[in-house]
Amino acid sequence: MSYRVRDDSGYAVVELTGEVDLSCSPEARSAILSCLKDTRNVLVDLSRVTYIDSSGVASLVEGYQTAKKKKLKFGLVGVSGAALNVLKLARLDKVFPIHDTVAARVKADG
Amino acid sequence: MGGGMTQARTRLEQRLEVLAEVIQSFAASLDLRETLRHAIATFIEYMDAEAASIFLLEKEETELVCQQCAGPVDIAGLRIPAHQGIVGKTVREQRCQMVRDVQKEAAFMAAVDADTGFVTRSILCAPLTVRGQHIGALELINKKSGDGLFDSEDEHILIALAAAAALAIHNARIAEALVEQERMRKELELVREVQVNLLPRIAEGALPVVAVNFPAREVSGDFYDYFALPDGRIHFNLADVSGKGMNTALWMAKTGGLLRCLAKTTPDLSALVAKVNDEICETASHGMFVTLVAGALDPRDDTLTLVNAGHLPVLYRSRTGEFREIEAQGPPVGVLPGAEFPIARLALDGGSLYLYTDGVTEALDEEGRALETAGLMALIKRYAGLNPRARLEELVGAVRRMGQKQRDDITLMLVDRRVGAAMANPLLEMRFRSDPADLKEVRQRVREAVVRSGCGGELADSLVLAVNEACMNVMQHAYRGDCSGEIILEILNNGRELEFEVRDFAAPVDIGSIKPRALDEVRPGGLGTHFIQTIMDDWVYGHLPAECGNYLKMKKKIG
């Protein structure tokens, strides 16, 4: 897995690429949490994620909860089919705000 | 008068200060020699003595040895019988001795003075005692000032010093013992690691042999080995080296090495064991010997050849349930140079051959009764229906559960053509470390295996996910993040369903704690078991026999 963080329309967009498993989910987790720590709204871009396991999902859940506590915005964008199946399995597909693109999210924010 | 009192108090205060200082330095030191050296120098100065010495009991309390001394004559290392002299009397009577005229004291050993030229006028000697146990005595000789004689005030202070010194000696000895114990433990761990590496590391099922070894202590005197010979036969051996401990372990390594090396060039078993015997006889220390069984199975005609060198009978159980014992025909290896080792022949013919060490047959139940060969036969009969690996594990589990603490190494080998049959065509068998970095390869191979069995698309994805979660659980909860543990993954296809088994060798986990969590609550963690439950048709966790690890079996219907 690799990741990068870019700024887009007032969000820190954390782009994860590749397989998010136990060997790298701590890295994904700290990338997400450090953006939130800097009081930035966060979107996690999962469009290039080819695999995600429960430890990766747990990192997303933790980001979601931390954002809620800090009253920051959080969501997922461009969720790949592989990632969506796992989110469905965890019944989190209805919990996370999910949009196709950052623009779609910004539009939904109003 | 007043001046005298002040002077006396000052002297007492001074002495109390010294006492406090010495006791403190005792408390701080864990090095025995250093403690004693420092103490003696302080005693002699502040007790105003001409000489001082510390004697400790040695050689099962028959001798008193001077460990440290100070004064004009060096008597360090002096040994006296424990009952002799003022020191001996102090230790024997367990009370302080004050001698103000040595010439009138019967216990005084004039010989030491005569040897050294030293003139002893008076002695003050206090016993060293810890928790009622006598360890030696602390002796002062000749007061330098005044009339040269010790008085009752000196006696009180010496008694206090002796109590502190005794405690310090005791502490230093415990510290030394702990350091030694720790060193031994580390060495034994290393030896065990080497031993485990000496055991065969062939993928299970590749040869018709399964075996286990459970040492009673860190180091085992038993060993086994099996491997394919260049002529196509399968060699196997099992042995028990006499004695216990490190020496035994070294002989185990040597004997095992000789057998492995020579078996490949010496097809005749009788000649092989004779060669090993001659080599061991030549080099073994007195009283060392090895009982062993060496055998070869020819898979082409199912014939077995066996040499039993002074070992327990080998048990053969035919497929119809009759037992046959193959008794020792030769002496143990390492006893008789030039000894001969006759060969026994039989056909495996669908039966099973059991080789074991006395840790199995001499295991005791709660009433102290040994299992014996008859008991082992009864157990073999009870578990006869199981596949060889399961049978071996149940047998060892039963022996280890018999009641009393394991006293001897338990080693058991089973030669059976059905080894591996239960795992006919495993789709995948892989071993890997409990390191998350290995998960990527595991997923890759699981995907290939399930795709080979006809599962594709989302089903393959979800099976890969479930197996990945199972392995993650082992890494996080069984091995608790330790990346050096071993995990075995097997996938079988029995035609109707895929069976996935993940085994680890960590401490048994609390099975009750493994359950999927409710999903109503949004929180990180605990999702893995939910994934497994949702994806698989059936799953079960358990402990491996003899508490040596855990397994998770999962099943998924296919086709």
XYZ file of C-alpha atoms in Angstrom:
669
model
C 0.000 0.000 0.000
C 1.023 3.570 -0.524
C -0.781 6.790 0.304
C -0.659 10.456 -0.378
C -2.555 13.397 1.040
C -3.723 16.235 -1.202
C -5.858 19.318 -0.637
C -9.095 19.552 -2.542
C -12.005 21.948 -1.939
C -11.301 22.359 1.776
C -10.731 18.661 2.403
C -7.563 16.762 3.124
C -7.994 13.856 0.706
C -6.113 10.738 1.841
C -5.590 8.574 -1.237
C -4.856 4.948 -0.428
C -3.432 2.766 -3.173
C -3.000 -1.015 -3.289
C -3.714 -3.587 -0.599
C -4.633 -2.263 2.838
C -3.928 -5.076 5.268
C -2.512 -5.595 8.757
C 1.018 -4.860 7.563
C 0.160 -1.309 6.513
C -3.191 -0.341 8.055
C -1.378 1.354 11.003
C 0.153 3.693 8.401
C -3.233 4.453 6.844
C -4.678 4.998 10.293
C -2.042 7.500 11.325
C -2.315 9.367 7.996
C -6.061 9.810 8.559
C -5.770 10.657 12.248
C -2.975 13.186 11.749
C -5.118 15.172 9.259
C -7.948 15.188 11.782
C -5.527 16.225 14.484
C -4.710 19.284 12.372
C -8.482 19.968 12.418
C -8.881 19.310 8.712
C -11.953 17.747 7.156
C -10.997 14.376 5.706
C -12.049 12.328 2.719
C -10.459 8.932 2.154
C -10.138 8.071 -1.521
C -10.473 4.299 -1.939
C -10.614 4.224 -5.744
C -7.203 2.553 -6.061
C -7.679 0.101 -3.202
C -7.536 -3.451 -4.505
C -7.949 -5.125 -1.123
C -8.900 -4.041 2.365
C -9.175 -6.214 5.474
C -10.823 -5.677 8.845
C -7.795 -3.819 10.190
C -8.064 -1.368 7.279
C -11.793 -0.989 7.865
C -11.074 -0.393 11.557
C -8.801 2.524 10.592
C -11.681 4.074 8.618
C -14.062 3.561 11.555
C -11.621 5.217 13.893
C -11.276 8.177 11.515
C -15.065 8.468 11.280
C -15.458 8.463 15.058
C -12.618 10.883 15.696
C -14.028 13.324 13.126
C -17.440 13.096 14.765
C -15.977 13.894 18.160
C -14.050 16.853 16.786
C -17.052 17.986 14.718
C -15.046 17.664 11.507
C -16.325 16.282 8.194
C -15.333 12.760 7.160
C -16.256 10.503 4.298
C -15.160 8.075 1.631
C -14.894 8.787 -2.052
C -14.470 6.646 -5.147
C -14.838 3.407 -3.216
C -13.560 0.539 -5.391
C -15.638 -2.588 -5.848
C -13.260 -4.642 -3.700
C -13.450 -2.146 -0.849
C -17.218 -1.707 -1.139
C -17.818 -5.455 -0.788
C -15.890 -5.506 2.464
C -17.704 -2.401 3.759
C -21.013 -4.083 2.922
C -19.922 -7.198 4.771
C -19.207 -5.034 7.814
C -22.528 -3.229 7.193
C -20.666 0.053 7.175
C -21.692 1.046 3.646
C -24.672 2.873 5.160
C -22.667 4.357 8.012
C -19.916 6.199 6.132
C -20.907 9.046 3.823
C -19.789 7.655 0.456
C -19.527 9.650 -2.774
C -18.108 8.941 -6.203
C -15.830 11.963 -6.257
C -14.665 14.834 -4.095
C -16.746 17.163 -6.292
C -19.861 15.069 -5.607
C -19.192 15.285 -1.892
C -18.670 19.051 -2.039
C -21.909 19.388 -3.969
C -23.733 17.266 -1.389
C -22.311 19.432 1.397
C -24.160 22.279 -0.245
C 32.847 12.448 85.429
C 30.831 14.600 83.048
C 33.733 14.708 80.614
C 33.999 10.917 80.736
C 30.312 10.534 79.875
C 30.628 12.880 76.929
C 33.644 11.031 75.695
C 31.851 7.689 76.054
C 28.815 8.990 74.193
C 30.980 10.343 71.428
C 32.654 6.993 71.023
C 29.278 5.224 71.012
C 27.915 7.722 68.500
C 30.939 7.187 66.314
C 30.465 3.484 66.439
C 26.776 3.722 65.677
C 27.632 5.833 62.655
C 30.043 3.186 61.454
C 27.433 0.539 62.066
C 24.882 2.449 60.000
C 27.407 2.997 57.218
C 28.458 -0.632 57.064
C 24.884 -1.886 57.117
C 24.019 0.506 54.311
C 26.938 -0.633 52.175
C 25.864 -4.237 52.760
C 22.364 -3.457 51.633
C 23.667 -1.841 48.443
C 26.062 -4.591 47.380
C 25.223 -7.810 45.591
C 28.815 -8.782 44.954
C 29.894 -11.144 47.697
C 33.650 -10.603 47.549
C 33.364 -6.850 47.298
C 30.940 -6.731 50.212
C 33.195 -8.796 52.437
C 36.337 -6.883 51.541
C 34.720 -3.575 52.331
C 33.217 -4.876 55.570
C 36.460 -6.267 56.911
C 38.371 -3.043 56.276
C 35.678 -1.090 58.099
C 35.518 -3.519 61.038
C 39.204 -3.477 61.713
C 39.379 0.266 61.653
C 36.404 1.117 63.787
C 36.415 -1.825 66.147
C 40.044 -0.895 66.747
C 41.144 -4.483 66.183
C 44.519 -5.741 65.097
C 43.055 -8.351 62.768
C 39.653 -9.440 61.495
C 38.388 -12.341 59.427
C 35.193 -13.793 58.025
C 34.817 -17.558 57.954
C 32.045 -19.258 55.983
C 30.919 -22.871 56.181
C 31.703 -24.964 53.107
C 31.756 -28.598 51.972
C 28.350 -29.452 53.453
C 29.220 -27.542 56.597
C 32.230 -29.676 57.507
C 34.776 -26.914 56.965
C 35.118 -23.253 57.816
C 36.996 -21.269 55.200
C 38.433 -17.814 55.711
C 36.890 -15.732 52.900
C 38.339 -12.357 53.757
C 40.775 -11.091 56.362
C 42.712 -8.000 57.340
C 45.649 -7.567 59.650
C 49.336 -8.363 59.745
C 48.907 -11.980 58.647
C 46.960 -13.093 55.560
C 44.948 -16.183 56.399
C 42.504 -15.899 53.447
C 41.725 -19.380 52.176
C 42.610 -20.974 55.522
C 40.433 -24.039 56.070
C 39.691 -25.446 59.483
C 37.363 -28.299 60.490
C 33.963 -26.830 61.311
C 34.046 -27.857 64.959
C 37.517 -26.461 65.784
C 38.792 -23.260 67.275
C 36.949 -20.274 68.677
C 35.328 -19.789 65.264
C 34.096 -23.390 65.307
C 32.787 -22.982 68.827
C 30.961 -19.778 67.843
C 29.257 -21.488 64.938
C 28.456 -24.597 66.960
C 27.034 -22.791 69.967
C 25.509 -19.997 67.905
C 26.536 -17.304 70.308
C 29.183 -14.644 70.486
C 32.463 -15.718 72.071
C 34.616 -13.237 73.936
C 38.008 -14.547 74.949
C 40.072 -12.238 77.111
C 42.897 -14.722 77.727
C 43.432 -17.181 74.917
C 45.867 -19.264 76.921
C 43.027 -20.262 79.236
C 40.609 -21.076 76.409
C 40.596 -24.763 75.520
C 39.098 -24.177 72.073
C 41.887 -21.816 71.005
C 43.916 -23.222 68.116
C 47.499 -22.315 68.990
C 48.665 -24.013 65.787
C 47.592 -21.064 63.632
C 49.672 -18.670 65.709
C 52.580 -21.060 65.661
C 52.386 -21.267 61.855
C 51.999 -17.562 61.275
C 54.057 -16.055 64.101
C 51.104 -13.952 65.120
C 50.378 -13.553 68.823
C 46.706 -13.751 69.699
C 45.815 -12.140 72.999
C 42.057 -11.757 72.847
C 39.280 -12.733 70.457
C 35.767 -11.536 69.806
C 33.803 -13.789 67.511
C 30.127 -13.518 66.439
C 28.094 -16.132 64.537
C 26.701 -15.352 61.072
C 23.133 -16.600 60.909
C 20.336 -16.141 58.377
C 16.864 -17.385 59.229
C 18.230 -19.812 61.777
C 20.738 -21.216 59.281
C 24.406 -21.038 60.314
C 26.630 -19.779 57.563
C 29.860 -18.880 59.395
C 31.400 -16.425 61.826
C 32.967 -12.994 62.040
C 36.145 -12.812 64.140
C 38.119 -9.885 65.574
C 41.550 -10.372 67.134
C 43.433 -8.207 69.645
C 42.054 -4.829 70.492
C 44.730 -2.256 69.697
C 43.893 0.308 72.367
C 43.440 0.165 76.124
C 44.219 -3.111 77.766
C 44.084 -4.923 74.436
C 40.958 -6.770 75.461
C 37.460 -6.608 73.926
C 34.572 -5.622 76.184
C 30.835 -6.119 76.205
C 30.175 -2.946 74.203
C 32.375 -4.316 71.414
C 30.387 -7.505 71.657
C 27.048 -5.747 71.136
C 28.298 -3.871 68.105
C 29.853 -6.964 66.559
C 26.607 -8.891 66.995
C 24.772 -6.146 65.093
C 27.441 -6.088 62.374
C 27.327 -9.853 62.078
C 23.555 -9.835 61.587
C 23.877 -7.309 58.759
C 26.846 -9.138 57.215
C 24.987 -12.465 57.286
C 22.038 -10.941 55.471
C 24.323 -9.332 52.885
C 26.115 -12.641 52.253
C 22.787 -14.389 51.891
C 21.541 -11.762 49.401
C 24.737 -11.890 47.385
C 24.521 -15.676 47.204
C 20.920 -15.516 46.002
C 21.886 -12.926 43.391
C 24.727 -15.143 42.173
C 22.420 -18.148 41.991
C 19.866 -16.154 39.993
C 22.459 -14.969 37.502
C 23.676 -18.545 37.111
C 20.129 -19.823 36.739
C 19.360 -17.254 34.062
C 22.548 -18.131 32.181
C 21.655 -21.826 32.296
C 18.115 -21.112 31.155
C 19.364 -19.159 28.151
C 21.810 -21.901 27.226
C 19.153 -24.557 27.506
C 16.859 -22.502 25.294
C 19.587 -22.362 22.658
C 20.191 -26.099 22.894
C 16.477 -26.763 22.541
C 16.345 -24.552 19.485
C 19.197 -26.497 17.912
C 17.472 -29.757 18.808
C 14.189 -28.728 17.265
C 16.072 -27.832 14.118
C 17.612 -31.303 14.058
C 14.182 -32.922 13.836
C 13.068 -33.619 10.268
C 11.438 -30.727 8.457
C 9.624 -32.446 5.663
C 6.188 -31.291 4.575
C 3.799 -33.562 6.374
C 2.336 -36.241 4.201
C 5.312 -36.374 1.857
C 6.509 -39.559 3.600
C 4.422 -42.201 5.411
C 5.850 -41.234 8.803
C 4.599 -38.893 11.530
C 6.340 -38.285 14.855
C 6.326 -35.983 17.869
C 8.768 -35.191 20.652
C 7.842 -33.505 23.932
C 10.871 -33.008 26.179
C 10.296 -33.244 29.934
C 12.693 -30.351 30.426
C 14.122 -27.829 28.012
C 16.518 -30.343 26.552
C 15.590 -33.736 25.217
C 17.604 -36.940 25.222
C 15.224 -38.473 22.670
C 15.305 -37.931 18.971
C 13.772 -39.168 15.778
C 14.410 -38.703 12.110
C 13.040 -39.887 8.785
C 13.999 -39.238 5.202
C 13.965 -40.776 1.748
C 16.983 -42.893 0.790
C 18.613 -42.704 -2.665
C 17.297 -46.230 -3.445
C 13.685 -45.116 -2.926
C 13.195 -46.616 0.521
C 12.206 -44.469 3.489
C 14.558 -44.516 6.444
C 13.238 -43.800 9.946
C 14.824 -43.952 13.368
C 13.992 -43.142 16.957
C 16.402 -43.174 19.884
C 16.806 -42.443 23.561
C 20.198 -41.309 24.858
C 20.944 -42.348 28.444
C 21.031 -39.625 31.064
C 19.600 -36.135 31.080
C 20.757 -32.648 30.321
C 23.272 -30.947 28.106
C 25.675 -33.870 27.671
C 22.802 -36.071 26.562
C 21.715 -33.430 24.084
C 25.163 -33.382 22.501
C 25.179 -37.163 22.121
C 21.709 -37.017 20.694
C 22.976 -34.584 18.046
C 25.987 -36.746 17.272
C 24.081 -40.034 17.037
C 21.355 -38.445 14.926
C 23.961 -36.927 12.632
C 25.793 -40.234 12.210
C 22.576 -42.085 11.401
C 21.442 -39.515 8.857
C 24.816 -39.343 7.182
C 25.643 -43.061 7.127
C 22.113 -44.259 6.227
C 22.447 -42.707 2.789
C 25.565 -44.709 1.992
C 24.885 -47.878 3.997
C 21.752 -49.557 2.641
C 22.027 -52.514 5.019
C 20.479 -51.535 8.376
C 22.486 -54.073 10.296
C 25.747 -52.638 8.937
C 24.504 -49.095 9.529
C 23.789 -49.602 13.228
C 27.064 -51.535 13.643
C 28.986 -48.577 12.168
C 27.211 -46.082 14.436
C 27.860 -48.389 17.399
C 31.569 -48.619 16.695
C 31.865 -44.869 16.283
C 29.988 -44.156 19.525
C 31.941 -46.832 21.424
C 35.155 -45.179 20.354
C 34.225 -41.712 21.508
C 31.564 -42.056 24.200
C 32.303 -41.248 27.788
C 31.957 -44.040 30.283
C 28.401 -45.132 31.002
C 26.847 -43.340 28.028
C 24.712 -45.414 25.683
C 21.880 -45.025 23.197
C 18.935 -47.328 22.685
C 17.566 -47.011 19.200
C 15.383 -48.433 16.502
C 16.319 -47.900 12.882
C 14.062 -49.036 10.085
C 13.405 -48.774 6.388
C 10.155 -49.058 4.486
C 10.214 -50.023 0.852
C 7.106 -48.375 -0.590
C 7.271 -50.589 -3.717
C 6.460 -53.821 -1.901
C 5.517 -52.519 1.566
C 8.328 -54.485 3.246
C 9.796 -53.231 6.479
C 13.256 -53.941 7.829
C 14.040 -53.066 11.428
C 16.983 -53.095 13.806
C 16.149 -52.793 17.494
C 19.309 -51.956 19.465
C 18.432 -52.380 23.130
C 15.277 -50.298 22.732
C 11.725 -50.966 23.905
C 9.751 -53.344 21.675
C 8.433 -51.802 18.479
C 4.678 -52.345 18.167
C 3.103 -53.424 14.897
C -0.671 -53.412 14.635
C -2.057 -55.177 11.575
C -5.071 -53.833 9.731
C -7.162 -56.533 11.373
C -6.068 -55.368 14.821
C -3.471 -57.958 15.894
C -0.415 -56.687 17.690
C 3.102 -57.934 17.218
C 6.070 -56.829 19.316
C 9.486 -56.566 17.720
C 11.888 -56.964 20.625
C 15.496 -55.792 20.831
C 17.869 -58.235 19.115
C 21.057 -56.267 19.704
C 22.589 -54.387 22.642
C 22.255 -50.618 23.090
C 24.608 -48.598 20.928
C 27.814 -47.434 22.629
C 28.261 -50.414 24.940
C 29.943 -53.231 23.036
C 32.411 -52.523 20.216
C 31.952 -54.886 17.291
C 28.440 -55.889 18.396
C 26.065 -57.325 15.796
C 22.564 -56.079 15.159
C 20.235 -58.605 13.521
C 17.467 -57.410 11.206
C 13.784 -58.136 11.717
C 11.564 -58.223 8.612
C 7.852 -57.784 8.244
C 5.284 -56.378 5.827
C 3.457 -53.166 6.655
C 0.481 -54.520 4.712
C -2.013 -51.814 5.645
C -1.023 -51.912 9.306
C 0.807 -49.390 11.468
C 4.169 -49.429 13.172
C 4.637 -47.622 16.491
C 8.043 -46.569 17.824
C 8.205 -44.873 21.231
C 10.503 -44.049 24.129
C 10.056 -44.967 27.781
C 8.539 -41.562 28.511
C 5.416 -43.059 26.906
C 5.240 -46.455 28.601
C 6.526 -45.185 31.942
C 4.064 -42.298 32.171
C 2.233 -42.553 35.501
C -1.432 -42.145 36.253
C -2.732 -40.490 39.432
C -2.282 -43.695 41.421
C 1.323 -43.970 40.277
C 0.722 -46.867 37.862
C 2.795 -46.869 34.690
C 1.108 -47.089 31.288
C 3.257 -50.051 30.197
C 3.115 -51.615 26.742
C -0.342 -53.064 27.456
C -1.693 -49.601 28.239
C -0.170 -48.185 25.066
C -1.771 -51.000 23.044
C -5.151 -50.187 24.602
C -4.746 -46.527 23.622
C -3.694 -47.472 20.077
C -6.797 -49.621 19.791
C -8.990 -46.796 21.080
C -7.739 -44.334 18.466
C -7.239 -46.832 15.628
C -10.004 -45.274 13.542
C -8.333 -41.887 13.273
C -6.033 -40.827 10.505
C -2.347 -41.170 11.465
C -1.681 -37.539 12.455
C -4.849 -37.304 14.560
C -4.078 -40.717 16.081
C -0.556 -39.647 17.037
C -1.840 -36.450 18.584
C -4.559 -38.241 20.542
C -2.064 -40.845 21.796
C 0.402 -38.233 23.003
C -2.422 -36.146 24.460
C -3.711 -39.192 26.376
C -0.239 -39.976 27.729
C 0.350 -36.396 28.779
C -3.064 -36.175 30.436
C -2.532 -39.357 32.465
C -2.296 -37.511 35.710
C 1.207 -37.050 36.928
C 3.622 -34.432 35.757
C 5.674 -35.550 32.759
C 8.967 -36.968 34.083
C 10.663 -38.136 30.929
C 10.837 -37.096 27.301
C 7.898 -38.368 25.300
C 8.652 -39.367 21.728
C 6.333 -41.313 19.500
C 6.587 -42.225 15.820
C 4.020 -43.775 13.592
C 4.765 -45.434 10.243
C 1.574 -45.816 8.268
C 0.819 -45.670 4.541
C -2.280 -43.596 5.305
C -0.177 -40.634 6.411
C -1.170 -37.899 4.055
C -4.065 -39.958 2.673
C -6.516 -37.909 4.726
C -5.049 -34.897 3.080
C -5.393 -36.333 -0.379
C -4.524 -33.643 -2.834
C -4.438 -30.679 -0.532
C -5.172 -27.624 -2.628
C -2.673 -25.740 -0.558
C -0.355 -26.414 2.316
C 1.823 -23.569 3.442
C 3.817 -22.551 6.473
C 4.623 -18.960 7.223
C 5.655 -16.650 10.044
C 3.149 -14.700 12.113
C 4.346 -11.592 10.316
C 1.737 -9.311 8.706
C 4.207 -8.748 5.869
C 3.595 -12.394 4.843
C -0.161 -11.904 4.434
C 0.107 -10.636 0.872
C 1.684 -13.884 -0.300
C -0.803 -15.917 1.719
C -3.696 -14.137 -0.034
C -2.080 -14.672 -3.405
C -1.721 -18.405 -2.848
C -5.173 -18.824 -1.318
C -6.645 -17.057 -4.344
C -4.782 -19.392 -6.723
C -5.923 -22.438 -4.730
C -9.617 -21.530 -4.600
C -9.620 -20.476 -8.257
C -8.141 -23.930 -9.100
C -11.110 -25.510 -7.356
C -13.512 -23.521 -9.502
C -14.321 -20.580 -7.254
C -14.086 -17.225 -8.943
C -15.214 -13.633 -8.702
C -16.704 -12.421 -5.460
C -16.654 -15.890 -3.870
C -12.885 -16.096 -4.315
C -12.558 -12.549 -2.952
C -14.531 -13.345 0.148
C -12.729 -16.673 0.793
C -9.408 -14.834 0.549
C -10.738 -12.239 2.989
C -11.909 -14.892 5.487
C -8.588 -16.767 5.433
C -6.706 -13.470 5.750
C -8.841 -12.584 8.800
C -8.197 -15.997 10.340
C -4.429 -15.546 9.932
C -4.656 -12.008 11.304
C -6.479 -13.280 14.378
C -3.648 -15.734 14.984
C -1.015 -12.999 14.598
C -2.817 -10.529 16.844
C -4.463 -12.731 19.460
C -2.577 -16.047 19.590
C 0.961 -14.779 18.972
C 0.073 -11.299 20.297
C 2.117 -9.465 17.709
C 5.187 -11.690 17.967
C 6.214 -12.058 14.316
C 8.370 -15.158 14.836
C 5.566 -17.676 15.452
C 4.691 -20.348 12.895
C 1.344 -20.644 11.150
C 0.258 -23.573 9.015
C -2.500 -23.158 6.477
C -4.098 -26.071 4.674
C -6.876 -26.040 2.149
C -8.536 -29.326 1.182
C -11.143 -29.968 -1.454
C -13.277 -32.981 -0.618
C -15.428 -32.494 -3.688
C -18.401 -30.963 -1.917
C -16.740 -28.333 0.170
C -13.475 -26.556 0.722
C -11.911 -27.062 4.122
C -9.579 -24.410 5.455
C -7.460 -25.095 8.501
C -5.214 -22.568 10.197
C -2.955 -23.941 12.931
C -0.654 -22.078 15.281
C 1.698 -23.124 18.052
C 1.024 -20.300 20.463
C -0.316 -20.699 24.001
C -3.925 -21.913 23.934
C -6.284 -18.962 23.522
C -9.511 -18.571 25.457
C -11.953 -19.991 22.941
C -14.923 -18.431 24.729
C -13.549 -15.000 23.888
C -13.682 -15.633 20.123
C -17.088 -14.650 18.824
C -18.367 -12.248 16.236
C -19.492 -8.959 17.661
C -22.798 -7.206 17.142
C -22.580 -4.764 14.257
C -25.091 -2.249 15.616
C -22.329 -0.496 17.393
C -19.887 1.306 15.107
C -16.392 0.756 16.503
C -13.047 -0.395 15.178
C -11.898 -3.952 15.821
C -13.669 -7.276 16.277
C -14.815 -7.450 12.659
C -12.612 -10.372 11.618
C -14.655 -13.113 13.258
C -17.826 -11.533 11.879
C -16.357 -11.749 8.371
C -15.479 -15.413 8.884
C -18.932 -16.211 10.238
C -20.640 -14.416 7.346
C -18.470 -15.873 4.582
C -18.038 -19.478 5.744
C -20.770 -22.115 6.153
C -19.163 -23.534 9.246
C -16.216 -22.700 11.462
C -14.800 -23.999 14.713
C -11.929 -23.017 16.949
C -10.088 -25.463 19.185
C -6.877 -26.275 20.959
C -4.417 -28.677 19.385
C -3.854 -31.870 21.385
C -1.510 -31.578 24.343
C -2.215 -27.833 24.458
C 0.517 -27.170 21.937
C -1.401 -24.604 19.924
C -4.749 -23.659 18.394
C -6.647 -24.419 15.215
C -9.435 -22.839 13.270
C -11.307 -24.988 10.773
C -13.610 -23.338 8.276
C -15.781 -24.939 5.605
C -17.420 -23.563 2.499
C -19.714 -25.525 0.197
C -18.780 -25.376 -3.456
C -20.304 -26.517 -6.745
